[in-house]
Amino acid sequence: MPYQVYVIELSKKVFTENKRFREANPQFNGVLECLYVGMTSKTPAERLKQHKLGTRSKKGFDLSASIVKKYGNMLRPSLYNHLNINKMSRSEALKMEKELALELRRKGYAVWFN
């Protein structure tokens, strides 16, 4: 099954209201956006919908990230489309998720990823 990475813009309230998010982003100066980076076998739009609706798996597991459910605003395809030209395996997508998140942090964004 092919995987891809995606980026969701979060409300800046996440920085003031969520201590763990703030502690993960000491470099953030408030200029750029707060972001969530993830990877999925779905389309990024389907995955955002799952996060926002709090979708559960057939076994009853919550498939949404609480941070996206509460603060997620919209997809930011300009930050990830170039990475999804070639489909990735799950392990490649996990690696790319981390690399993209750390790259965006270096650029001045506040970023959350798992």
mmCIF file of C-alpha atoms in Angstrom:
data_model
loop_
_atom_site.group_PDB
_atom_site.id
_atom_site.type_symbol
_atom_site.label_atom_id
_atom_site.label_comp_id
_atom_site.label_asym_id
_atom_site.label_seq_id
_atom_site.Cartn_x
_atom_site.Cartn_y
_atom_site.Cartn_z
ATOM 1 C CA MET A 1 0.000 0.000 0.000
ATOM 2 C CA PRO A 2 1.522 3.376 -0.970
ATOM 3 C CA TYR A 3 1.894 6.102 1.634
ATOM 4 C CA GLN A 4 2.362 9.854 1.478
ATOM 5 C CA VAL A 5 3.135 12.714 3.845
ATOM 6 C CA TYR A 6 0.890 15.707 4.517
ATOM 7 C CA VAL A 7 0.932 18.996 6.434
ATOM 8 C CA ILE A 8 -2.012 20.559 8.279
ATOM 9 C CA GLU A 9 -1.978 24.169 9.418
ATOM 10 C CA LEU A 10 -3.019 24.496 13.069
ATOM 11 C CA SER A 11 -4.577 27.455 14.815
ATOM 12 C CA LYS A 12 -1.925 29.499 16.623
ATOM 13 C CA LYS A 13 -3.978 28.928 19.786
ATOM 14 C CA VAL A 14 -2.207 25.566 19.981
ATOM 15 C CA PHE A 15 1.006 27.381 20.906
ATOM 16 C CA THR A 16 -0.536 29.304 23.794
ATOM 17 C CA GLU A 17 -2.900 26.576 25.021
ATOM 18 C CA ASN A 18 -0.838 23.374 24.639
ATOM 19 C CA LYS A 19 2.229 23.124 26.891
ATOM 20 C CA ARG A 20 3.663 20.014 25.138
ATOM 21 C CA PHE A 21 3.413 21.739 21.738
ATOM 22 C CA ARG A 22 5.124 24.855 23.139
ATOM 23 C CA GLU A 23 7.909 22.796 24.753
ATOM 24 C CA ALA A 24 8.507 20.931 21.477
ATOM 25 C CA ASN A 25 8.995 24.250 19.642
ATOM 26 C CA PRO A 26 11.236 26.545 21.730
ATOM 27 C CA GLN A 27 12.586 28.084 18.489
ATOM 28 C CA PHE A 28 9.154 29.440 17.454
ATOM 29 C CA ASN A 29 8.926 33.242 17.293
ATOM 30 C CA GLY A 30 5.269 33.516 16.261
ATOM 31 C CA VAL A 31 5.926 34.758 12.707
ATOM 32 C CA LEU A 32 5.141 31.609 10.686
ATOM 33 C CA GLU A 33 2.341 29.088 11.202
ATOM 34 C CA CYS A 34 1.871 26.168 13.564
ATOM 35 C CA LEU A 35 1.798 22.868 11.664
ATOM 36 C CA TYR A 36 1.085 19.163 12.050
ATOM 37 C CA VAL A 37 3.056 16.738 9.848
ATOM 38 C CA GLY A 38 1.740 13.229 9.296
ATOM 39 C CA MET A 39 1.782 10.314 6.906
ATOM 40 C CA THR A 40 -1.095 8.260 5.532
ATOM 41 C CA SER A 41 -2.219 5.616 3.059
ATOM 42 C CA LYS A 42 -5.328 7.760 2.398
ATOM 43 C CA THR A 43 -5.399 11.036 0.497
ATOM 44 C CA PRO A 44 -4.368 14.013 2.651
ATOM 45 C CA ALA A 45 -7.949 15.369 2.383
ATOM 46 C CA GLU A 46 -9.422 12.070 3.627
ATOM 47 C CA ARG A 47 -6.912 11.996 6.490
ATOM 48 C CA LEU A 48 -7.740 15.571 7.554
ATOM 49 C CA LYS A 49 -11.433 14.635 7.581
ATOM 50 C CA GLN A 50 -10.666 11.607 9.811
ATOM 51 C CA HIS A 51 -8.784 13.857 12.248
ATOM 52 C CA LYS A 52 -11.547 16.480 12.394
ATOM 53 C CA LEU A 53 -14.391 13.934 12.769
ATOM 54 C CA GLY A 54 -12.580 11.821 15.357
ATOM 55 C CA THR A 55 -12.971 8.731 13.153
ATOM 56 C CA ARG A 56 -12.568 5.353 14.869
ATOM 57 C CA SER A 57 -11.165 2.151 13.362
ATOM 58 C CA LYS A 58 -13.256 -1.004 13.045
ATOM 59 C CA LYS A 59 -11.676 -2.143 16.314
ATOM 60 C CA GLY A 60 -12.693 1.101 18.033
ATOM 61 C CA PHE A 61 -9.328 2.896 18.078
ATOM 62 C CA ASP A 62 -9.400 6.676 17.652
ATOM 63 C CA LEU A 63 -7.686 7.461 14.337
ATOM 64 C CA SER A 64 -7.502 11.189 14.976
ATOM 65 C CA ALA A 65 -4.716 13.199 16.553
ATOM 66 C CA SER A 66 -6.310 15.285 19.316
ATOM 67 C CA ILE A 67 -4.124 18.253 18.403
ATOM 68 C CA VAL A 68 -5.515 18.241 14.837
ATOM 69 C CA LYS A 69 -9.070 17.540 15.972
ATOM 70 C CA LYS A 70 -8.977 20.629 18.202
ATOM 71 C CA TYR A 71 -6.695 23.022 16.274
ATOM 72 C CA GLY A 72 -6.520 21.776 12.659
ATOM 73 C CA ASN A 73 -7.503 24.362 10.031
ATOM 74 C CA MET A 74 -6.471 23.248 6.545
ATOM 75 C CA LEU A 75 -4.012 21.305 4.436
ATOM 76 C CA ARG A 76 -0.851 23.066 3.235
ATOM 77 C CA PRO A 77 -0.091 21.158 -0.003
ATOM 78 C CA SER A 78 2.653 23.568 -1.082
ATOM 79 C CA LEU A 79 4.726 22.221 1.829
ATOM 80 C CA TYR A 80 4.387 18.517 0.892
ATOM 81 C CA ASN A 81 3.161 17.893 -2.679
ATOM 82 C CA HIS A 82 6.718 17.774 -4.047
ATOM 83 C CA LEU A 83 7.494 14.871 -1.697
ATOM 84 C CA ASN A 84 4.566 12.719 -2.845
ATOM 85 C CA ILE A 85 5.481 12.508 -6.545
ATOM 86 C CA ASN A 86 6.783 8.980 -5.954
ATOM 87 C CA LYS A 87 4.701 6.785 -3.657
ATOM 88 C CA MET A 88 6.477 5.607 -0.519
ATOM 89 C CA SER A 89 6.414 2.492 1.628
ATOM 90 C CA ARG A 90 5.223 2.910 5.221
ATOM 91 C CA SER A 91 8.805 2.972 6.537
ATOM 92 C CA GLU A 92 9.869 5.523 3.894
ATOM 93 C CA ALA A 93 6.881 7.728 4.755
ATOM 94 C CA LEU A 94 7.668 7.549 8.497
ATOM 95 C CA LYS A 95 11.226 8.667 7.779
ATOM 96 C CA MET A 96 10.018 11.435 5.442
ATOM 97 C CA GLU A 97 7.467 12.625 8.033
ATOM 98 C CA LYS A 98 10.242 13.186 10.582
ATOM 99 C CA GLU A 99 12.614 14.774 8.044
ATOM 100 C CA LEU A 100 9.919 17.166 6.808
ATOM 101 C CA ALA A 101 8.861 18.112 10.347
ATOM 102 C CA LEU A 102 12.435 18.902 11.390
ATOM 103 C CA GLU A 103 13.086 20.829 8.154
ATOM 104 C CA LEU A 104 9.969 22.960 8.726
ATOM 105 C CA ARG A 105 11.068 23.625 12.328
ATOM 106 C CA ARG A 106 14.454 24.783 11.047
ATOM 107 C CA LYS A 107 12.617 27.176 8.703
ATOM 108 C CA GLY A 108 10.837 28.756 11.690
ATOM 109 C CA TYR A 109 7.506 26.925 11.811
ATOM 110 C CA ALA A 110 6.161 25.396 15.033
ATOM 111 C CA VAL A 111 5.628 21.712 14.205
ATOM 112 C CA TRP A 112 4.036 18.653 15.818
ATOM 113 C CA PHE A 113 4.560 15.104 14.513
ATOM 114 C CA ASN A 114 4.382 11.620 16.045
#
